[in-house]
Coordinates of C-alpha atoms in Angstrom, one line a residue:
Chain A
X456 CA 196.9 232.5 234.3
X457 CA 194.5 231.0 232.1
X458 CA 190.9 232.1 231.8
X459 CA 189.0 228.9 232.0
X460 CA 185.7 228.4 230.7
X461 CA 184.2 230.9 233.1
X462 CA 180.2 229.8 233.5
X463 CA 177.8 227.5 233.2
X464 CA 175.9 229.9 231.9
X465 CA 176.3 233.5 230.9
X466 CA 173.4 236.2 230.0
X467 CA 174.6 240.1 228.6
X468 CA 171.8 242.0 228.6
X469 CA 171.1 244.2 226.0
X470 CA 167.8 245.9 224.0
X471 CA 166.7 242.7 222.3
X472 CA 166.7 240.7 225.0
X473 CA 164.8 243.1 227.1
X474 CA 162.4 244.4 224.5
X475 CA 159.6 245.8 227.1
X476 CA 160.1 248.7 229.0
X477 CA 157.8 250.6 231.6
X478 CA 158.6 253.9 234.3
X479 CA 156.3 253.5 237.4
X480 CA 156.3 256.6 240.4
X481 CA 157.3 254.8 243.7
X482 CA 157.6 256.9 246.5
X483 CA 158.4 260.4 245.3
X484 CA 160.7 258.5 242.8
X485 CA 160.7 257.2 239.1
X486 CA 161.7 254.0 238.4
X487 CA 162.9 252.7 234.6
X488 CA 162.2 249.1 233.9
X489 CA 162.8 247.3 230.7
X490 CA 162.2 243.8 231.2
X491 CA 161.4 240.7 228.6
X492 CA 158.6 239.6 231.1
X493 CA 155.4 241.5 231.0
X494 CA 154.6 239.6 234.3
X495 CA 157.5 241.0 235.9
X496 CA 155.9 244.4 234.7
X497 CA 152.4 243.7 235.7
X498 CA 153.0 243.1 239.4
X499 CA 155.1 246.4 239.1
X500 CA 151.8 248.0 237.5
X501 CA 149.8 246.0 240.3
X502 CA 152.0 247.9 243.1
X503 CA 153.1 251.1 242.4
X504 CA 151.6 254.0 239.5
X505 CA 153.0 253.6 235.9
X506 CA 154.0 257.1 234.5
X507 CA 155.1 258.9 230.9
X508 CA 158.5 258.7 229.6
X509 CA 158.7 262.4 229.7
X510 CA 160.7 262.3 233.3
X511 CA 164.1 261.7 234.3
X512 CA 164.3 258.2 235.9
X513 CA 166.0 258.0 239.4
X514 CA 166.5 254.3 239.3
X515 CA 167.0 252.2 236.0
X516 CA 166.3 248.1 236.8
X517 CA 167.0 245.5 234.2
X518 CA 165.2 242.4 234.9
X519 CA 165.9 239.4 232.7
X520 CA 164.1 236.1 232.8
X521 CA 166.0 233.1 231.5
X522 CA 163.1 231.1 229.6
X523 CA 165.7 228.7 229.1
X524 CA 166.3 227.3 233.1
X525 CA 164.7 224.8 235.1
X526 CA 162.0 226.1 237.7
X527 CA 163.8 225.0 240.5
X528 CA 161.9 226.4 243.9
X529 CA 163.3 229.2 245.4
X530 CA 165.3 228.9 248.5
X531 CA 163.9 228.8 252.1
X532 CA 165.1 232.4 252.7
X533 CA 166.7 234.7 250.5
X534 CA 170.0 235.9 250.8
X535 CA 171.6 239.3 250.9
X536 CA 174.9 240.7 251.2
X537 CA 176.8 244.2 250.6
X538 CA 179.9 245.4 250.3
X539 CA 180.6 249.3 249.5
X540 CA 178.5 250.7 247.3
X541 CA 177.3 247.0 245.9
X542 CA 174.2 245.2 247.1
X543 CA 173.5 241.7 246.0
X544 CA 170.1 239.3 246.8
X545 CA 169.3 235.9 246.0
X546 CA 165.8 234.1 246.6
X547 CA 166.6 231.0 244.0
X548 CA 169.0 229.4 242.1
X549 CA 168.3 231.3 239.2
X550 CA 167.1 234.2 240.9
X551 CA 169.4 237.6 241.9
X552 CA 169.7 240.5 242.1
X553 CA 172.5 243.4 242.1
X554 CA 171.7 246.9 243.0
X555 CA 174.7 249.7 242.4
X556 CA 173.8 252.0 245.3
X557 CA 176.2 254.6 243.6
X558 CA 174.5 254.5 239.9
X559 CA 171.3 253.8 240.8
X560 CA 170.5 250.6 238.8
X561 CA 169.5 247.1 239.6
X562 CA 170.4 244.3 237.2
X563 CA 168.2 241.0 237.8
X564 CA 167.8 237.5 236.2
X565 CA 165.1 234.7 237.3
X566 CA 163.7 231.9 236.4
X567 CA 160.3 231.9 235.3
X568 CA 158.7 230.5 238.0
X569 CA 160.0 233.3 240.5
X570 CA 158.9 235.7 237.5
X571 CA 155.4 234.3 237.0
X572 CA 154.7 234.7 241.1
X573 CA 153.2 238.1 241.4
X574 CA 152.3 237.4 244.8
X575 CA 155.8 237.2 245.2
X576 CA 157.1 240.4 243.6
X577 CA 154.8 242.4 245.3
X578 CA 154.3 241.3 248.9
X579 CA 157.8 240.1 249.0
X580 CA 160.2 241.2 245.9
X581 CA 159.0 244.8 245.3
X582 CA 159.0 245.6 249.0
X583 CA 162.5 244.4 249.5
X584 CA 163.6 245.8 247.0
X585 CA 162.4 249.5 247.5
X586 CA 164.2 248.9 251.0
X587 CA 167.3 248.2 249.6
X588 CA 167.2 251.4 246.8
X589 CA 165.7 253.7 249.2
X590 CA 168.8 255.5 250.2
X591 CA 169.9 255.8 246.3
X592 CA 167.1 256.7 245.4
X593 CA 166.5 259.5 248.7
X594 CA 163.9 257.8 250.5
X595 CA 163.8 257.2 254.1
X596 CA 162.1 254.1 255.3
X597 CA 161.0 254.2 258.7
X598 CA 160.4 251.7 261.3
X599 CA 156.8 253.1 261.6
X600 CA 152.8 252.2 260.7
X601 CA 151.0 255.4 259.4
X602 CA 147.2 256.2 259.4
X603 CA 145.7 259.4 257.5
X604 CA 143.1 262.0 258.5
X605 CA 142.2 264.6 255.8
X606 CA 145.7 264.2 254.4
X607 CA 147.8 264.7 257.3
X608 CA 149.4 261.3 258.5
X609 CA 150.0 259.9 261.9
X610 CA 153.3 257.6 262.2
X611 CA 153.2 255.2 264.9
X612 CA 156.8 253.9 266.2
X613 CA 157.7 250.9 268.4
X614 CA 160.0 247.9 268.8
X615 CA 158.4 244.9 267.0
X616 CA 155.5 243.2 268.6
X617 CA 154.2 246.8 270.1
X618 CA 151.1 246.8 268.8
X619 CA 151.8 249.0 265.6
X620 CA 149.8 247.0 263.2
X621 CA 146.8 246.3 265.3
X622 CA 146.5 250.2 265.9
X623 CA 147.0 251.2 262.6
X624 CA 143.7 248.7 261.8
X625 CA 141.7 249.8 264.4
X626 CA 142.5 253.8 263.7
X627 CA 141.9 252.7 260.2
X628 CA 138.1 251.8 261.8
X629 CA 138.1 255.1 263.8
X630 CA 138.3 257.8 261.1
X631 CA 141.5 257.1 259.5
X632 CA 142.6 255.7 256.5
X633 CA 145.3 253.3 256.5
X634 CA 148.7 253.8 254.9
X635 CA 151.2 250.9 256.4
X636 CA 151.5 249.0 259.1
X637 CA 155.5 248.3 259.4
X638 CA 157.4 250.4 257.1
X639 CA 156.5 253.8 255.9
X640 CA 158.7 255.7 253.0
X641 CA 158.8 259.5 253.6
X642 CA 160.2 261.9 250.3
X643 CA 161.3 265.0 250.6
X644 CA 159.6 267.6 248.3
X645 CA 161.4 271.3 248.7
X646 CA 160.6 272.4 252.3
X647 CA 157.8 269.6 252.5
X648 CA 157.5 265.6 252.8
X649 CA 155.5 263.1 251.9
X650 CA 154.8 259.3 253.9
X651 CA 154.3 257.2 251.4
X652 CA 153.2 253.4 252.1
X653 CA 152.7 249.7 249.4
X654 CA 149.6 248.2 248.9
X655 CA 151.0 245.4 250.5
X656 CA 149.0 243.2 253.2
X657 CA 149.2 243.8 256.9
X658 CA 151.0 241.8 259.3
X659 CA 149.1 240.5 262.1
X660 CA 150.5 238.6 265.0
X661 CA 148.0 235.6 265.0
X662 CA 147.0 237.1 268.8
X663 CA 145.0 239.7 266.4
X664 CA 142.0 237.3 265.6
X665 CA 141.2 238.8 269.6
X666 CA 140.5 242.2 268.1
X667 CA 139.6 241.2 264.4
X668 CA 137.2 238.2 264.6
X669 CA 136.5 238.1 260.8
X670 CA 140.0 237.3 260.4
X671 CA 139.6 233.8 262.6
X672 CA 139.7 231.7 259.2
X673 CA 143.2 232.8 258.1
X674 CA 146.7 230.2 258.3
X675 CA 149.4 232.3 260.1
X676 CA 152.3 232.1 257.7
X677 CA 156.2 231.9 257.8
X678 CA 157.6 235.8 257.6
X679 CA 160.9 237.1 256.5
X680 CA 162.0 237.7 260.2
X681 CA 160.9 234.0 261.0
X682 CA 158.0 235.1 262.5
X683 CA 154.3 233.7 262.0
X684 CA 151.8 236.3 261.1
X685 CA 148.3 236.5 259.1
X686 CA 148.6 238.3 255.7
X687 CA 145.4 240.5 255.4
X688 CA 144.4 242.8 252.6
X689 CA 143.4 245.8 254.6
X690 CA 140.6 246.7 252.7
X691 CA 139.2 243.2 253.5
X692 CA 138.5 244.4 257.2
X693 CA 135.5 246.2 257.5
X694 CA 135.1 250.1 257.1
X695 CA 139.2 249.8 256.4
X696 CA 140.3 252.7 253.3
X697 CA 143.6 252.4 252.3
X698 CA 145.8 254.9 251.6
X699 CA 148.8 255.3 249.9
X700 CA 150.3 259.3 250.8
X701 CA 149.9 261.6 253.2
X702 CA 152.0 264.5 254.8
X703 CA 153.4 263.8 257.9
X704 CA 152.0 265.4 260.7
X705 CA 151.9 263.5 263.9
X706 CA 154.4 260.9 265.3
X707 CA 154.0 258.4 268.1
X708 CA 155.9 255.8 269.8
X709 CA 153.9 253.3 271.4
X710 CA 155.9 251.2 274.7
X711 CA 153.7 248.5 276.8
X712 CA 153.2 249.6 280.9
X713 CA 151.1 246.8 282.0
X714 CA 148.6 247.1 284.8
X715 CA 148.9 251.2 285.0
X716 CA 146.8 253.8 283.3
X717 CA 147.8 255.0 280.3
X718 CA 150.4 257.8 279.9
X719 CA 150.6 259.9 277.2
X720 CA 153.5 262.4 277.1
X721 CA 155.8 264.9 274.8
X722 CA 158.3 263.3 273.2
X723 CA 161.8 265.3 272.8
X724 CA 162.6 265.8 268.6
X725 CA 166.1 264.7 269.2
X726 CA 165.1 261.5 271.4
X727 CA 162.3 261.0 268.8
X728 CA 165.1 261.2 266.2
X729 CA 167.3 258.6 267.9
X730 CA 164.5 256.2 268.2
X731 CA 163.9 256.5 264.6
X732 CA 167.7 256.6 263.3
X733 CA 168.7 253.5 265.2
X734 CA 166.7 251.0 262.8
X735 CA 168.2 253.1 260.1
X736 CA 170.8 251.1 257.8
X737 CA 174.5 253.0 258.1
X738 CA 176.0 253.3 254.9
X739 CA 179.9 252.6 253.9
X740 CA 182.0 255.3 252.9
X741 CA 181.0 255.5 249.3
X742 CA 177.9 256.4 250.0
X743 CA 177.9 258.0 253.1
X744 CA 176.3 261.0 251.8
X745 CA 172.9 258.7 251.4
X746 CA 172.9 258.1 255.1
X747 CA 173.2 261.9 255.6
X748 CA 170.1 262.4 253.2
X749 CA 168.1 260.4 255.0
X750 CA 169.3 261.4 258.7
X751 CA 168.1 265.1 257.4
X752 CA 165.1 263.4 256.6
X753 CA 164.1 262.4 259.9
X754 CA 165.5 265.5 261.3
X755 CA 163.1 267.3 259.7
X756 CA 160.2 264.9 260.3
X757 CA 160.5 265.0 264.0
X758 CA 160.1 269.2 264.2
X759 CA 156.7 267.9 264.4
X760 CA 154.2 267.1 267.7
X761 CA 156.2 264.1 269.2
X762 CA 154.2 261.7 271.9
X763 CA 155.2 258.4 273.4
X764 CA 152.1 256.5 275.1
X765 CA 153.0 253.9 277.7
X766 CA 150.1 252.0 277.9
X767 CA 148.4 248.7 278.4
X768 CA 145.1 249.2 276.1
X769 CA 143.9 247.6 273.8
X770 CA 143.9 248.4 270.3
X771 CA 140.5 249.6 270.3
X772 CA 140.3 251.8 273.1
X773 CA 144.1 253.0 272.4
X774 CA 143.2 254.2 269.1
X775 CA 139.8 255.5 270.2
X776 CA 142.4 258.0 272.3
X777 CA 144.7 258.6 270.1
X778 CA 142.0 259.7 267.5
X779 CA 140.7 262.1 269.8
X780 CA 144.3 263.1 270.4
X781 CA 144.9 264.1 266.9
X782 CA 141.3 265.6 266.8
X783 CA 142.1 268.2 269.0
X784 CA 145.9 268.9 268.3
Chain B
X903 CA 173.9 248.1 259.1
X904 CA 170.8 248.5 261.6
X905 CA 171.6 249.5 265.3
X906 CA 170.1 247.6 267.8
X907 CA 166.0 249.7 268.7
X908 CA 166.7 248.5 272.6
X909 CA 166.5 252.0 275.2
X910 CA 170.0 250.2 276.9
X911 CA 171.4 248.5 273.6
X912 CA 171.3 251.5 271.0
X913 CA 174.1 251.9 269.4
X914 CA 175.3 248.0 268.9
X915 CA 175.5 247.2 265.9
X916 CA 173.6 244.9 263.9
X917 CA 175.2 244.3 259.9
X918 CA 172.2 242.0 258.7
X919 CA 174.2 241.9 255.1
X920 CA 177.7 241.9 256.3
X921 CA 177.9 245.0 255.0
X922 CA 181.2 246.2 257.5
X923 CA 182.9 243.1 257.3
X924 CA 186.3 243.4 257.8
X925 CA 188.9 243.0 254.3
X926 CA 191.8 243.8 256.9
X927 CA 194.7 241.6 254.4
X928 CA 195.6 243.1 251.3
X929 CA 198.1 242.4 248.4
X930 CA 198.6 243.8 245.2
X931 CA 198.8 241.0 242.3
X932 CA 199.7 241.0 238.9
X933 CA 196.8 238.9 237.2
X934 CA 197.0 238.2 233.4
X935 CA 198.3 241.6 233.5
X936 CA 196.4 243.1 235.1
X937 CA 197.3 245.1 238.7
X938 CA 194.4 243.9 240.8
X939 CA 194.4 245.5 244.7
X940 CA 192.8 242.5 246.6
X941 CA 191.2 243.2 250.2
X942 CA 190.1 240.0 252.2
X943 CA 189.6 238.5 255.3
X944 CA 190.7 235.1 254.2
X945 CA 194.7 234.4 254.5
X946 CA 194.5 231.1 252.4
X947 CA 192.5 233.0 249.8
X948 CA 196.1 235.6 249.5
X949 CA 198.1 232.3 249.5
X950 CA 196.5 230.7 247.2
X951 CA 196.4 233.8 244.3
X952 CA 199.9 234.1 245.6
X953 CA 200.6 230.8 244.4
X954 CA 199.5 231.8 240.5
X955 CA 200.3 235.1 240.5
X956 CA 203.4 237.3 241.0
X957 CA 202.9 240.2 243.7
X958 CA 203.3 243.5 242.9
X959 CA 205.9 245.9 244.0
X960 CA 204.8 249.6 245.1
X961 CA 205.6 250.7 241.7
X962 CA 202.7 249.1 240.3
X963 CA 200.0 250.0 242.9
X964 CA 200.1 253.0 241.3
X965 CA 198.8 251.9 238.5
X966 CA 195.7 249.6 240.0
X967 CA 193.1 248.5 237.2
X968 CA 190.8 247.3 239.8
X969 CA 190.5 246.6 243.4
X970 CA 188.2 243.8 245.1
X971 CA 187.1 242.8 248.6
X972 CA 186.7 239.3 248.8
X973 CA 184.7 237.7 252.4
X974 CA 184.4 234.3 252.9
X975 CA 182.2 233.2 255.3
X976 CA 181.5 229.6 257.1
X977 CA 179.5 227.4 255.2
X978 CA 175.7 226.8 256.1
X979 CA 174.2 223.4 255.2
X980 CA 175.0 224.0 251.3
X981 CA 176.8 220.9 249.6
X982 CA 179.8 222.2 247.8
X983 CA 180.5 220.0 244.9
X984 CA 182.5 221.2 241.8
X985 CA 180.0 218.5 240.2
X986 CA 177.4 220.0 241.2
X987 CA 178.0 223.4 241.9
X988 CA 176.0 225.9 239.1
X989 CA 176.9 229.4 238.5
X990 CA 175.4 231.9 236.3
X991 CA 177.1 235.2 235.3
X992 CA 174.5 238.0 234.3
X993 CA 176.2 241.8 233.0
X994 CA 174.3 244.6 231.7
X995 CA 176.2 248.4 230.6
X996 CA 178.9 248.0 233.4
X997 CA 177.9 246.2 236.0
X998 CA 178.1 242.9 236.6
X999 CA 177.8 239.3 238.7
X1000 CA 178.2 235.5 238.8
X1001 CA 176.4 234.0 241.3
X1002 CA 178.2 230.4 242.7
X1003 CA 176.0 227.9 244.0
X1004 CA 173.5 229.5 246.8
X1005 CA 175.8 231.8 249.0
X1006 CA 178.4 232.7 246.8
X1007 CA 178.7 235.6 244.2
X1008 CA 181.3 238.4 242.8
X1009 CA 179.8 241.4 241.5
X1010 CA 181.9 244.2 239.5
X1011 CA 181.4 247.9 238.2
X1012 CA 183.2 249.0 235.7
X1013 CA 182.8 252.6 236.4
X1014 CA 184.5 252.3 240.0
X1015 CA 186.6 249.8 239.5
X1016 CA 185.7 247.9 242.3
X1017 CA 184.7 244.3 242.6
X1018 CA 183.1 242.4 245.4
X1019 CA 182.7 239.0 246.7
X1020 CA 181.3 236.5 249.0
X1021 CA 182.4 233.0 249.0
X1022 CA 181.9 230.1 251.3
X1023 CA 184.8 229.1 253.0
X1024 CA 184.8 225.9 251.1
X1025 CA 185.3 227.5 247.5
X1026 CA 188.7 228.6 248.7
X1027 CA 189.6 225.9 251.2
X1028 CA 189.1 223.1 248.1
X1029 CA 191.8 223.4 245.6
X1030 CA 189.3 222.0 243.4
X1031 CA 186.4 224.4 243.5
X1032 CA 189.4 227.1 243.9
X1033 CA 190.5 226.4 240.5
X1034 CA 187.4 225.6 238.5
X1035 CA 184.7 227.4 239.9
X1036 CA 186.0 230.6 242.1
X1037 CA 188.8 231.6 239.9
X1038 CA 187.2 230.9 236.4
X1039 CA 184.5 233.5 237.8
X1040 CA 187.1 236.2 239.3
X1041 CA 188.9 236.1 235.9
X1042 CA 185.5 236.3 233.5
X1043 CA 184.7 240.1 235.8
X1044 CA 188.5 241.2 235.4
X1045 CA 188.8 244.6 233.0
X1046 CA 189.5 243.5 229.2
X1047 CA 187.5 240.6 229.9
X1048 CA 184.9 240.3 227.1
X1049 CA 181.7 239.7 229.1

């Protein structure tokens, strides 16, 4: 066979074409970036904490930007696919991305106009992207919001639409400081671990203006998921902190009982375990020892106090309970 | 792959990226001499590689430069014209990818060996876009290939 003229158009990346470089600490990890877009490297500065070159990365990402492509719009929902130990996204024409899950390292090129959004990259790009990494890289995302007390966190659980978000705020209003509302990144640190959260916006269901009248002005928008939600800086909300580590101390799963009073009740570690494992992503063979990583992980995490509150509160009083919970545990 | 959260659905399985999609047909080929292991859910995808290059006996899949899976998947509301049809091809220190259109890609490591692939069913199904847009990719991400 013949190799035809392969592409339309072809980039090899190399030092001169990605002449800036940065290493930023992102959840217990470090991440390498050289780059030939100091946006690119701004939103990355904006997100996460930029660090020496002194230690050894855990991730290496190569982001190009083609200065020399049309900025077409990105698609209507990005795209993502994996096979073994290769993970590939797409949000435009000119924009994608391909993670080795084995080698740790993320090779990207976009167009400028997905480069120049740091909105983008960090409510968007930057979470996704630590998502996809997180096993390479030994962090274990969890389907869980987290509040903090005096350093010690408490993870809330529950299917989607159970009220994690709107607890987390109104904790965040009762003596906590809030970490993250969806998705919470624990590290493991010797015999210890570490919750680790973005300083991304919270996602409110558009029901939240009930509990959160200042927030009555916002425009739900179009999420990932397909859902509509308000995007609101945390720290927006009055008396809100953010937060973004703790250590891991309490765990709760929250599960709606209407028209009862509430009931609050130990939670067994393995059932807490299996709650948490079964919105973890399974790994191929390849990497199968990622998977087990991060199943130890929340092994570990659940040999602490374990609750799930069935309950038809609202946010305020739930959390008013809850903090007096933690108070006294 | 996420499992379904649901207390009587737990351990269904949810593969958001297609990530266990089944490659259940294989072949070995001899491609610009090359002994390529190909893995695929597509039977007209086989054919048509049969139809340029020669099979390999067991002799030679012992001697495998590189192995790929290859999934194609139903088309979505994307317009496949060879016309039209853009693709980019981006490579950095061993690993790289071409990206076809909006759905379709191959990616390859040189350290493994192994290559990926999704493609919409279309880019096999027209022998045009076959010929000059899937298999000018596949052969640009073969070993020896100077990317």
């Amino acid at each position: 066979m013949q190799v035809l003229d392969p592409v339309n158009r072809a980039v090899r990346l190399s030092q001169d074409n990605l002449p800036l470089g940065a290493r930023f600490f992102v959840a217990g990890s470090i991440w390498d970036v050289k780059s030939n877009s100091h946006e690119i490297l701004q939103a990355m500065r904006e997100t996460f904490d930029q660090v020496g070159s002194g230690q050894q990365a855990d991730l290496h990402l190569r982001f190009h930007v083609d200065f020399t492509v049309n900025n077409a719009p990105r698609w209507s929902k990005p795209h993502f696919r994996a096979l073994d130990h290769l993970y590939y996204a797409t949000y435009g024409p000119c924009d994608s991305v391909l993670v080795d899950q084995l080698s740790r390292r993320v090779l990207g090129s976009f167009s400028p106009a997905v480069a120049y959004d740091l909105r983008y990259w960090k409510q968007t790009g930057l979470p996704v992207l630590l998502g996809i990494v997180s096993a390479s890289i030994g962090v274990t995302p969890v389907h869980c919001a987290c509040v903090v007390k005096s350093g010690s966190g408490l993870l809330i659980g529950g299917e989607s639409g159970a009220g994690k978000s709107t607890l987390a705020l109104s904790l965040s209003r009762n003596g906590f400081s809030y970490l993250s509302d969806d998705c919470t990144y624990l590290s493991r640190t010797g015999t210890g671990m570490r919750a680790w959260g973005l300083p991304t916006p919270v996602k409110l269901l558009p029901d939240a203006v009930n509990y959160f009248p200042e927030l009555v002005s916002l425009d739900p928008v179009l999420s990932l998921n397909g859902e509509w939600a308000l995007n609101v800086d945390p720290t927006e909300i009055s008396n809100v902190e953010r937060c973004l580590s703790c250590a891991p101390q309490w765990l709760v799963f929250l599960e709606r009982k209407v028209d009862s009073p509430p009931v609050i009740k130990p939670l067994g570690s393995s059932e807490a375990a299996s709650r948490l494992v079964a919105d973890l992503e399974t790994m191929p063979p390849i990497i199968f020892d990622q998977y087990e990583f991060q199943l130890e992980t929340i092994k570990r995490l659940v040999d602490r106090e374990c609750w799930v509150v069935q309950h038809s509160l609202k946010p305020e009083m739930l959390a008013r309970l809850l903090a007096e919970i933690c108070g006294s545990a | 792959m996420k499992t379904a959260a649901k207390d009587n659905d737990r351990t269904m399985p949810i593969d958001l990226v297609s990530r266990f999609a089944l490659t259940h047909l294989q072949c070995t080929f001899n491609v610009s001499g090359k002994v390529i292991s190909l893995a695929t859910n597509c039977p007209d995808l086989l054919s048509r590689i049969a139809n340029l290059a020669p099979k390999c006996g067991e002799a030679d899949a012992g001697r495998l430069d590189c192995s790929w899976r290859i999934v194609t998947e139903p088309e979505t509301d994307e317009v496949l014209k060879s016309v039209s049809l853009s693709s980019r091809s981006v490579s950095d220190d061993g690993i790289s990818f071409v990206t076809i259109g909006q759905r379709s890609f191959l990616a390859y490591d040189e350290r493994t060996r192994r290559g990926i692939s999704f493609l919409s069913e279309g880019l096999v199904r027209d022998p045009t876009l076959f010929v000059e847009t899937f298999l000018p990719s596949f052969l640009s991400l073969l070993p020896g290939v100077k990317r």
